[in-house]
Structures are given as structure tokens and as C-alpha cells.
Amino acid sequence: MTKEIMNAMNTQIFGVWFLIGAALVFWMQAGFAMVEAGFTRAKNAGNIIMKNLMDFCIGTCVFILIGFSLLLGEDMIGLIGKPGFDIFTSYANFDWSSFVFNLVFCATTATIVSGAMAERTKFLSYCIYSAVISALIYPIEAHWIWGGGWLSQMGFHDFAGSCAIHMVGGLSALIGAKFLGPRIGKFTKDKDGNITKVNAFPGHNIPLGALGVFILWLGWYGFNGAAATSIEQLGSIFVTTTISPAVATVVCMIFTWVKYGKPDVSMSLNASLAGLVAITAPCDVTDAFGAIVIGAVSGLLVCFGVWFLDYKLRIDDPVGAVAVHFMNGLWGTLATGLFATKTAPGSELNGLFYGGGFGLLKIQIIGIVCVCAWTAVTISLTFTIIKATIGLRVTEEEEIIGLDGPEHGLTSAYAGFSMMDISNTMIMEENANTVLGQEDYDKASEVQKAAAVQVSKAPDLVTGMYKVVIIAKLTRYDKLRKAMNDVGVTGMTVTQVMGCGIQKGAGERYRGAEVDATLLPKVKVEVIVGNIPVDNIIEAAKKALYTGHIGDGKIFVYNVDKVIKIRTGEENLAALADVE
């Protein structure tokens, strides 16, 4: 009797945990939204939030109508579930918990696609293909794995969805990004159309992206652990779900530190997700050692994936969805056949490295090939139809403006802030050798000094009051301030501005691509001169700004008396020609 009571209590407890796990998976929608919004540009943030909201809402509508029955309906020759409407005709006996649990997983698959196709996809087109994924593509292949279909009958193992969810979503994202083409400015081409450079588009809010990763990591405990049937199994799943992403992140941090000279923040955040994706399939059948190896490979694989898409496939994936979900979903499914062990609580499988031979690994490979084939064909057909009818991509003008306005009538997702896209939108090609050959100001010729720091001044600088405006690099401000103080200037007006020229900020990297800053931080210093000779101010400023390169700074000198007269109408506006 006591045993029966305990079994009944365990059933109730794990039934409640099952629904809590489903709620955690739903909460992952917020994580996906934050990651995608943070890793893309501010002008598209509202559009991205709307897409992630509609993923779940549209997914729910189509899952009610057809998706759930195709997934978990009565098996029909191992291929699909029998379509039905039990949720309407037999609600009292309906499996509500299973419906909610599978719904939140279904919505996750569609959400993955959003990141790789961000910043250039029509919202209507997105809604359509998201509905197709939730209604047909995901439920049918998930039936093969979890609904009693032919893969589950073979012994294919994917506990929480490395294959059924992440690999499918990632492959759909890859194909979708290829159909769309890269964002404007992502790749620089020569006159023959050959790609010569990959440009970085830094995310506008890395803290927001990091928050999304932490939300996803928390939700992943429900993602992987909700279907556990014992305390021991749940504890083991939590352990492997913690070890794999942690190891992946450390490995990625070390790799980017060594390769690029600095640890890459956004890549490390992606690595955390990659480790979570890879451990999702084998989380219940692997041990700590297996989780370590799986995570270590994930940390390297995500770096390779981002590089491979940019530099080899030339496919633009703004958030790294393909590297995170497709490549690591595939890896995690394979890893099940390698690292499964019967020492894990509840496990009855042994992989290749634990004496199980090639049997399980062969089944895993068959599953990967078939699920990839199904996904590639169906999603390609979907994108082809959409592209031929309503179109997939927004216009060039809409993309440059940002999708918040054209698609949603939203002035900005950040009301009160002026949005300006400075990512490869104001590129000026070098048309002169910027190195003058002499870094010492005292040794430089007058020609070199004039080229480095250009001076524009009004005529007749003999008497009167003058305004000197100096545009300089932010790094030279302290030296400039001291120089002005030394010549007797007692006050300055200082403004931080952005400058665009042939000199570019370079050398830093974002996700492995060099960041070519076309708008650089500058400082504008304004000085009113009365008693001090203007030439002394000019010479001191030139010496402070000089580094031996064209574009070290600019100096403008205005005759204040003439400006006042012109503004008050005392001189003809033609006199503006005398004021530079």
C-alpha cells in the first residue's frame, strides 16, 4: 500500500513538473527575442519582437487545427499521426498536458529561423512560413521521433530535440538565409562582383543579448528535464545540461582569445547556446565525461560555423542561428550514438565509446539524413512559393530605413532616441595614401603638416575677435586641452561628435569579422580668441593633433565680428564667402 501511495505521489509530482517544464520552455521565447534583438541593429528591434511574439501565437493557432494531431495522433504507417479534432470533440478526455508541452516545443522550432533571416524579411512572408513550419514540417518529422513513427520504432534517440527541433530549425534558417541573400553592406565586392571582404554588423545591445542567453539557459532545464520520470534522472539531466554549455563557453572564449587576441563576447554567448543545443538529444543517456566532450566540441564548432558561413558559403546569418542550432543539433544527435551510457539513470543505451558498437550510431545517422531531407525539401518548396508570389525580401529602401517603420508603423523601438545605422552604411574608399612618412611634428615639412591638419580661416586675421573650431580624434583631446592651456586659453566648449573619412577604425573583430568603423568618435573644441594671437592657437593645435597621417584633424577660424554683422543683416549675405 505504501509503495502504491508513493508511486501515485510521484506521478502527481512529475505531472506538475511536466507542466512547469512546459512553462519554462515558453519562457524561452523571451530569450530568443532578446538574443535576436540584441544581436541585430536598433532600427529593426520592434520588428524582431513582433516576429517572436507571433511565432508562438500563430504556432498555437495552427497547432490546434492540425499540428498536434499530425504529431501525436494515431500512427499511420509510421509516417504521420491521424488528423483529428479531439480538442474540440472530446475535450473532457483530451490530453491537455501533452498538448501544451508539445506546443511550446513546436513554437521553438519556428523561432530559430527568425534569427538567420532577420533585418530583411517581409513580415507577412515570415508569418506564412512560420505557420507552415508549425503546422506541417515540424509535426510530421517529430511524429517519426516522438509520436510512435518509424524512427522511434528503429530505436532513434532524441530525448529533447537536438534533431527534431534545433537541427530542423537551423536547417530551415540556413535555406531561408540563402534564399534571401545577405544584408546590404555585409559583403564588399570588387568591380567584377567578387567578394573581397566580410563586414561586421555589431549587435546594438549586447547586454540584451546576454540577458536572452541567461533566460534560455534557465528555460533549458525545463526543455531537457520536463520529461524526466525520476528524481535521479532529473538530477542527471540537470548536471549534463549545466556542464555542456559551461565547457563550450570556456573553450570558445579561449579559442577566440588566442585567434583574435581578445575573447569575443557575442561568440561566447553563442557558445553557451551551442553547448545547450548539443546536449539536448543525449542529456538523459550521457555522463559527466560525455557532457564535457560534447560541450568542448560545441565551443569550437560554433566558431567554425560562423566563419564557414561568412567566408565560404557567403551566407549572412545575423545571430549565428545556423552555427548554433543546425551544426550543433546535428552534432548532438551524432554524439548520442557515441556517448550514451547505461550508467546514466534510466538509460538502456550504450554508444560507440561505451562498448555499444555502431548500432545506435548508425540509427542516429539514418535519422539525421532523413529528417534533413524532409526539412530541406519542404522548407525550400515553401520559400520558393512565397518568393514567387508575395516575395520574401523587403525593398532596398525599407531595409536601409529599418523594418520598424515600413512594416509596423513604429517610429522607433526606443522612443525618444534618434536611430542612426553606422554599420557599413557610410563607407568611403581610400583614395590616397594616408601615411605621410613623418610622425614627428617638428621634423615634418609644411606640406606634411598642412595635409595632416587642415586649416580653414577667414581673411584679415589682424584685429578683432575670432572663433576657432577644432575637430580632432577623441584620443588627442587631452593633449589638445593641455596645449590650449599652455598658450593661455582659459575656456573651451567641447562636444563629442562622429566623423566619417578615409581613415577607418579597424583591427577589432565581432564574431570573427573585422569591424570597419566608418563613423569614428571625434571631439569638437570651440575657442573664442581675443587677446591671444590666432596663429599661436593654430600652431599649438596642429602640433597636438599631428600623428603623421592625413585626417589627423581640421581647424576652422571664423571672424566673429563678420558673423555677427551677417546674422544681424548689416552685411549682404554674399559676404558669407569671406567666412569659412
mmCIF file of C-alpha atoms in Angstrom, residues 254-513:
data_model
loop_
_atom_site.group_PDB
_atom_site.id
_atom_site.type_symbol
_atom_site.label_atom_id
_atom_site.label_comp_id
_atom_site.label_asym_id
_atom_site.label_seq_id
_atom_site.Cartn_x
_atom_site.Cartn_y
_atom_site.Cartn_z
ATOM 1 C CA ILE A 254 39.942 30.572 -25.079
ATOM 2 C CA PHE A 255 39.796 29.925 -28.826
ATOM 3 C CA THR A 256 38.699 33.460 -29.752
ATOM 4 C CA TRP A 257 41.212 34.919 -27.289
ATOM 5 C CA VAL A 258 44.046 33.029 -28.960
ATOM 6 C CA LYS A 259 42.867 33.554 -32.544
ATOM 7 C CA TYR A 260 41.752 37.183 -32.399
ATOM 8 C CA GLY A 261 43.756 38.498 -29.455
ATOM 9 C CA LYS A 262 40.677 39.183 -27.324
ATOM 10 C CA PRO A 263 37.838 37.000 -26.006
ATOM 11 C CA ASP A 264 34.777 37.535 -28.220
ATOM 12 C CA VAL A 265 31.667 38.390 -26.184
ATOM 13 C CA SER A 266 28.942 37.581 -28.714
ATOM 14 C CA MET A 267 30.656 34.383 -29.856
ATOM 15 C CA SER A 268 30.947 33.195 -26.256
ATOM 16 C CA LEU A 269 27.244 33.854 -25.757
ATOM 17 C CA ASN A 270 26.543 31.794 -28.873
ATOM 18 C CA ALA A 271 28.771 29.045 -27.496
ATOM 19 C CA SER A 272 26.613 28.754 -24.376
ATOM 20 C CA LEU A 273 23.607 28.122 -26.596
ATOM 21 C CA ALA A 274 25.599 25.737 -28.795
ATOM 22 C CA GLY A 275 26.505 23.611 -25.780
ATOM 23 C CA LEU A 276 22.859 23.533 -24.723
ATOM 24 C CA VAL A 277 21.693 22.534 -28.201
ATOM 25 C CA ALA A 278 24.234 19.714 -28.476
ATOM 26 C CA ILE A 279 23.408 18.166 -25.089
ATOM 27 C CA THR A 280 19.647 18.253 -25.732
ATOM 28 C CA ALA A 281 19.446 14.886 -27.506
ATOM 29 C CA PRO A 282 21.743 12.852 -25.190
ATOM 30 C CA CYS A 283 21.077 14.716 -21.917
ATOM 31 C CA ASP A 284 19.375 11.676 -20.336
ATOM 32 C CA VAL A 285 21.818 8.980 -21.513
ATOM 33 C CA THR A 286 25.239 10.579 -21.108
ATOM 34 C CA ASP A 287 27.511 11.088 -18.116
ATOM 35 C CA ALA A 288 29.654 13.993 -16.986
ATOM 36 C CA PHE A 289 32.629 13.000 -19.155
ATOM 37 C CA GLY A 290 30.420 12.748 -22.222
ATOM 38 C CA ALA A 291 28.902 16.154 -21.474
ATOM 39 C CA ILE A 292 32.388 17.665 -21.218
ATOM 40 C CA VAL A 293 33.469 16.319 -24.600
ATOM 41 C CA ILE A 294 30.173 17.263 -26.246
ATOM 42 C CA GLY A 295 30.441 20.800 -24.853
ATOM 43 C CA ALA A 296 34.092 21.212 -25.873
ATOM 44 C CA VAL A 297 33.330 20.255 -29.463
ATOM 45 C CA SER A 298 30.345 22.628 -29.460
ATOM 46 C CA GLY A 299 32.516 25.542 -28.371
ATOM 47 C CA LEU A 300 34.779 25.057 -31.386
ATOM 48 C CA LEU A 301 32.010 24.089 -33.783
ATOM 49 C CA VAL A 302 30.090 27.310 -33.278
ATOM 50 C CA CYS A 303 33.209 29.361 -34.126
ATOM 51 C CA PHE A 304 33.814 27.261 -37.213
ATOM 52 C CA GLY A 305 30.171 27.534 -38.235
ATOM 53 C CA VAL A 306 30.091 31.342 -38.100
ATOM 54 C CA TRP A 307 33.359 31.551 -40.057
ATOM 55 C CA PHE A 308 32.244 28.944 -42.605
ATOM 56 C CA LEU A 309 29.007 30.758 -43.402
ATOM 57 C CA ASP A 310 30.716 34.145 -43.743
ATOM 58 C CA TYR A 311 33.881 33.221 -45.602
ATOM 59 C CA LYS A 312 32.997 30.063 -47.545
ATOM 60 C CA LEU A 313 29.251 29.815 -48.099
ATOM 61 C CA ARG A 314 28.826 33.631 -48.147
ATOM 62 C CA ILE A 315 25.528 33.342 -46.291
ATOM 63 C CA ASP A 316 24.543 36.142 -43.920
ATOM 64 C CA ASP A 317 23.276 34.899 -40.555
ATOM 65 C CA PRO A 318 22.940 37.907 -38.198
ATOM 66 C CA VAL A 319 22.692 35.961 -34.919
ATOM 67 C CA GLY A 320 24.536 32.711 -35.672
ATOM 68 C CA ALA A 321 21.388 30.567 -35.733
ATOM 69 C CA VAL A 322 22.815 28.115 -38.258
ATOM 70 C CA ALA A 323 26.069 27.568 -36.371
ATOM 71 C CA VAL A 324 24.275 27.241 -33.031
ATOM 72 C CA HIS A 325 21.217 25.195 -33.958
ATOM 73 C CA PHE A 326 21.868 23.311 -37.181
ATOM 74 C CA MET A 327 25.520 22.358 -36.719
ATOM 75 C CA ASN A 328 25.250 21.644 -33.014
ATOM 76 C CA GLY A 329 21.864 19.988 -33.346
ATOM 77 C CA LEU A 330 23.456 17.619 -35.827
ATOM 78 C CA TRP A 331 26.468 17.153 -33.559
ATOM 79 C CA GLY A 332 24.311 16.430 -30.510
ATOM 80 C CA THR A 333 22.311 13.820 -32.413
ATOM 81 C CA LEU A 334 25.514 12.100 -33.533
ATOM 82 C CA ALA A 335 27.016 12.410 -30.055
ATOM 83 C CA THR A 336 24.135 10.329 -28.681
ATOM 84 C CA GLY A 337 25.419 7.390 -30.688
ATOM 85 C CA LEU A 338 28.922 7.981 -29.327
ATOM 86 C CA PHE A 339 28.478 8.865 -25.638
ATOM 87 C CA ALA A 340 25.267 7.124 -24.497
ATOM 88 C CA THR A 341 25.939 5.051 -21.402
ATOM 89 C CA LYS A 342 23.857 2.749 -19.237
ATOM 90 C CA THR A 343 25.439 4.324 -16.151
ATOM 91 C CA ALA A 344 23.113 7.315 -16.606
ATOM 92 C CA PRO A 345 19.905 6.898 -14.545
ATOM 93 C CA GLY A 346 17.183 5.300 -16.638
ATOM 94 C CA SER A 347 19.426 4.748 -19.643
ATOM 95 C CA GLU A 348 19.318 1.473 -21.545
ATOM 96 C CA LEU A 349 21.692 2.583 -24.307
ATOM 97 C CA ASN A 350 25.410 2.290 -24.849
ATOM 98 C CA GLY A 351 27.094 4.317 -27.572
ATOM 99 C CA LEU A 352 30.209 3.543 -29.573
ATOM 100 C CA PHE A 353 32.645 4.863 -26.957
ATOM 101 C CA TYR A 354 30.958 2.906 -24.169
ATOM 102 C CA GLY A 355 31.074 -0.517 -25.785
ATOM 103 C CA GLY A 356 27.786 -0.355 -27.658
ATOM 104 C CA GLY A 357 29.244 -0.703 -31.131
ATOM 105 C CA PHE A 358 27.995 1.103 -34.227
ATOM 106 C CA GLY A 359 24.337 0.071 -33.932
ATOM 107 C CA LEU A 360 22.971 3.187 -32.231
ATOM 108 C CA LEU A 361 25.289 5.491 -34.167
ATOM 109 C CA LYS A 362 24.036 4.043 -37.466
ATOM 110 C CA ILE A 363 20.427 4.650 -36.450
ATOM 111 C CA GLN A 364 21.256 8.225 -35.447
ATOM 112 C CA ILE A 365 22.880 8.872 -38.842
ATOM 113 C CA ILE A 366 19.855 7.465 -40.683
ATOM 114 C CA GLY A 367 17.607 9.744 -38.655
ATOM 115 C CA ILE A 368 19.746 12.804 -39.375
ATOM 116 C CA VAL A 369 19.793 12.162 -43.126
ATOM 117 C CA CYS A 370 16.050 11.543 -43.388
ATOM 118 C CA VAL A 371 14.987 14.464 -41.195
ATOM 119 C CA CYS A 372 17.351 16.801 -43.091
ATOM 120 C CA ALA A 373 15.979 15.596 -46.425
ATOM 121 C CA TRP A 374 12.361 16.114 -45.300
ATOM 122 C CA THR A 375 13.137 19.583 -43.942
ATOM 123 C CA ALA A 376 15.189 20.717 -46.930
ATOM 124 C CA VAL A 377 12.543 19.711 -49.461
ATOM 125 C CA THR A 378 9.526 21.092 -47.626
ATOM 126 C CA ILE A 379 11.041 24.387 -46.488
ATOM 127 C CA SER A 380 12.618 25.011 -49.914
ATOM 128 C CA LEU A 381 9.240 24.456 -51.539
ATOM 129 C CA THR A 382 7.659 26.834 -49.036
ATOM 130 C CA PHE A 383 10.230 29.575 -49.653
ATOM 131 C CA THR A 384 10.008 29.101 -53.426
ATOM 132 C CA ILE A 385 6.230 29.581 -53.437
ATOM 133 C CA ILE A 386 6.405 32.613 -51.143
ATOM 134 C CA LYS A 387 9.190 34.208 -53.200
ATOM 135 C CA ALA A 388 7.263 33.666 -56.443
ATOM 136 C CA THR A 389 4.021 35.123 -55.085
ATOM 137 C CA ILE A 390 4.273 37.809 -52.405
ATOM 138 C CA GLY A 391 8.065 37.914 -52.179
ATOM 139 C CA LEU A 392 10.413 37.137 -49.308
ATOM 140 C CA ARG A 393 12.542 40.240 -49.026
ATOM 141 C CA VAL A 394 11.702 43.864 -48.311
ATOM 142 C CA THR A 395 12.803 46.615 -50.684
ATOM 143 C CA GLU A 396 16.280 48.100 -50.503
ATOM 144 C CA GLU A 397 14.877 51.374 -49.199
ATOM 145 C CA GLU A 398 12.920 49.618 -46.420
ATOM 146 C CA GLU A 399 15.974 47.636 -45.382
ATOM 147 C CA ILE A 400 18.122 50.756 -45.131
ATOM 148 C CA ILE A 401 15.472 52.651 -43.165
ATOM 149 C CA GLY A 402 14.836 49.668 -40.905
ATOM 150 C CA LEU A 403 11.782 47.442 -40.728
ATOM 151 C CA ASP A 404 10.196 49.021 -37.666
ATOM 152 C CA GLY A 405 8.678 51.861 -39.695
ATOM 153 C CA PRO A 406 7.793 50.330 -43.079
ATOM 154 C CA GLU A 407 6.464 47.055 -41.653
ATOM 155 C CA HIS A 408 4.851 48.196 -38.396
ATOM 156 C CA GLY A 409 4.470 51.976 -38.474
ATOM 157 C CA LEU A 410 6.787 52.185 -35.492
ATOM 158 C CA THR A 411 8.987 55.267 -35.446
ATOM 159 C CA SER A 412 11.448 53.504 -33.200
ATOM 160 C CA ALA A 413 11.526 50.692 -30.675
ATOM 161 C CA TYR A 414 13.337 53.174 -28.426
ATOM 162 C CA ALA A 415 11.062 56.204 -28.240
ATOM 163 C CA GLY A 416 12.944 59.416 -27.584
ATOM 164 C CA PHE A 417 16.183 58.201 -29.142
ATOM 165 C CA SER A 418 17.348 59.116 -32.632
ATOM 166 C CA MET A 419 18.389 55.997 -34.523
ATOM 167 C CA MET A 420 21.277 56.071 -36.972
ATOM 168 C CA ASP A 421 22.725 52.973 -38.570
ATOM 169 C CA ILE A 422 26.508 53.343 -38.664
ATOM 170 C CA SER A 423 27.249 49.768 -39.753
ATOM 171 C CA ASN A 424 28.911 49.923 -43.172
ATOM 172 C CA THR A 425 26.410 52.483 -44.431
ATOM 173 C CA MET A 426 28.813 55.405 -44.918
ATOM 174 C CA ILE A 427 31.852 53.668 -46.342
ATOM 175 C CA MET A 428 34.408 55.888 -48.051
ATOM 176 C CA GLU A 429 37.048 54.078 -50.030
ATOM 177 C CA GLU A 430 40.665 55.123 -49.625
ATOM 178 C CA ASN A 431 41.740 57.347 -52.494
ATOM 179 C CA ALA A 432 45.113 58.500 -51.186
ATOM 180 C CA ASN A 433 47.993 57.208 -49.146
ATOM 181 C CA THR A 434 47.159 58.365 -45.645
ATOM 182 C CA VAL A 435 50.681 57.800 -44.319
ATOM 183 C CA LEU A 436 52.752 60.957 -44.719
ATOM 184 C CA GLY A 437 56.080 59.372 -43.783
ATOM 185 C CA GLN A 438 56.932 61.544 -40.783
ATOM 186 C CA GLU A 439 55.431 61.089 -37.323
ATOM 187 C CA ASP A 440 57.443 63.870 -35.591
ATOM 188 C CA TYR A 441 55.746 67.249 -35.945
ATOM 189 C CA ASP A 442 58.959 69.254 -35.542
ATOM 190 C CA LYS A 443 60.632 67.299 -38.351
ATOM 191 C CA ALA A 444 57.630 67.318 -40.701
ATOM 192 C CA SER A 445 57.575 69.659 -43.684
ATOM 193 C CA GLU A 446 54.983 72.404 -44.021
ATOM 194 C CA VAL A 447 53.260 70.346 -46.732
ATOM 195 C CA GLN A 448 53.010 67.332 -44.410
ATOM 196 C CA LYS A 449 51.679 69.487 -41.576
ATOM 197 C CA ALA A 450 49.074 71.048 -43.831
ATOM 198 C CA ALA A 451 47.938 67.648 -45.126
ATOM 199 C CA ALA A 452 47.623 66.142 -41.636
ATOM 200 C CA VAL A 453 45.715 69.018 -40.013
ATOM 201 C CA GLN A 454 43.817 71.197 -42.451
ATOM 202 C CA VAL A 455 43.271 74.848 -41.512
ATOM 203 C CA SER A 456 40.494 76.999 -42.944
ATOM 204 C CA LYS A 457 40.456 80.597 -41.792
ATOM 205 C CA ALA A 458 38.866 83.901 -42.585
ATOM 206 C CA PRO A 459 40.931 86.660 -44.211
ATOM 207 C CA ASP A 460 42.408 89.666 -42.400
ATOM 208 C CA LEU A 461 43.275 87.911 -39.143
ATOM 209 C CA VAL A 462 44.770 91.088 -37.687
ATOM 210 C CA THR A 463 42.381 92.533 -35.150
ATOM 211 C CA GLY A 464 39.060 91.635 -33.602
ATOM 212 C CA MET A 465 37.591 88.546 -32.010
ATOM 213 C CA TYR A 466 37.729 85.079 -33.571
ATOM 214 C CA LYS A 467 36.175 81.704 -33.036
ATOM 215 C CA VAL A 468 38.439 78.686 -33.541
ATOM 216 C CA VAL A 469 36.739 75.315 -34.091
ATOM 217 C CA ILE A 470 38.960 72.239 -33.884
ATOM 218 C CA ILE A 471 37.826 68.749 -34.971
ATOM 219 C CA ALA A 472 40.134 66.083 -33.561
ATOM 220 C CA LYS A 473 40.388 62.433 -32.689
ATOM 221 C CA LEU A 474 38.983 61.620 -29.282
ATOM 222 C CA THR A 475 42.347 60.160 -28.255
ATOM 223 C CA ARG A 476 44.066 63.526 -28.852
ATOM 224 C CA TYR A 477 41.706 65.559 -26.679
ATOM 225 C CA ASP A 478 43.806 65.507 -23.503
ATOM 226 C CA LYS A 479 46.930 66.615 -25.385
ATOM 227 C CA LEU A 480 44.921 69.323 -27.167
ATOM 228 C CA ARG A 481 43.456 70.599 -23.879
ATOM 229 C CA LYS A 482 46.913 70.939 -22.340
ATOM 230 C CA ALA A 483 48.232 72.682 -25.460
ATOM 231 C CA MET A 484 45.409 75.224 -25.329
ATOM 232 C CA ASN A 485 46.065 75.829 -21.666
ATOM 233 C CA ASP A 486 49.766 76.403 -22.341
ATOM 234 C CA VAL A 487 49.077 79.181 -24.869
ATOM 235 C CA GLY A 488 46.737 80.952 -22.442
ATOM 236 C CA VAL A 489 43.252 79.733 -23.392
ATOM 237 C CA THR A 490 41.066 79.829 -20.276
ATOM 238 C CA GLY A 491 37.850 78.285 -21.581
ATOM 239 C CA MET A 492 36.648 75.870 -24.230
ATOM 240 C CA THR A 493 33.355 74.402 -25.386
ATOM 241 C CA VAL A 494 33.720 70.656 -26.012
ATOM 242 C CA THR A 495 31.282 68.444 -27.943
ATOM 243 C CA GLN A 496 31.571 64.764 -28.803
ATOM 244 C CA VAL A 497 30.692 64.120 -32.449
ATOM 245 C CA MET A 498 31.067 61.362 -35.049
ATOM 246 C CA GLY A 499 33.286 61.729 -38.095
ATOM 247 C CA CYS A 500 33.482 59.962 -41.445
ATOM 248 C CA GLY A 501 36.578 59.881 -43.639
ATOM 249 C CA ILE A 502 39.075 57.721 -45.472
ATOM 250 C CA GLN A 503 40.743 56.825 -42.214
ATOM 251 C CA LYS A 504 38.773 53.964 -40.661
ATOM 252 C CA GLY A 505 38.844 52.384 -37.261
ATOM 253 C CA ALA A 506 39.926 48.775 -37.768
ATOM 254 C CA GLY A 507 41.633 45.893 -36.049
ATOM 255 C CA GLU A 508 38.804 44.855 -33.735
ATOM 256 C CA ARG A 509 36.615 41.862 -34.531
ATOM 257 C CA TYR A 510 32.970 40.965 -33.998
ATOM 258 C CA ARG A 511 32.120 37.275 -34.398
ATOM 259 C CA GLY A 512 35.370 36.771 -36.301
ATOM 260 C CA ALA A 513 34.773 39.519 -38.882
#
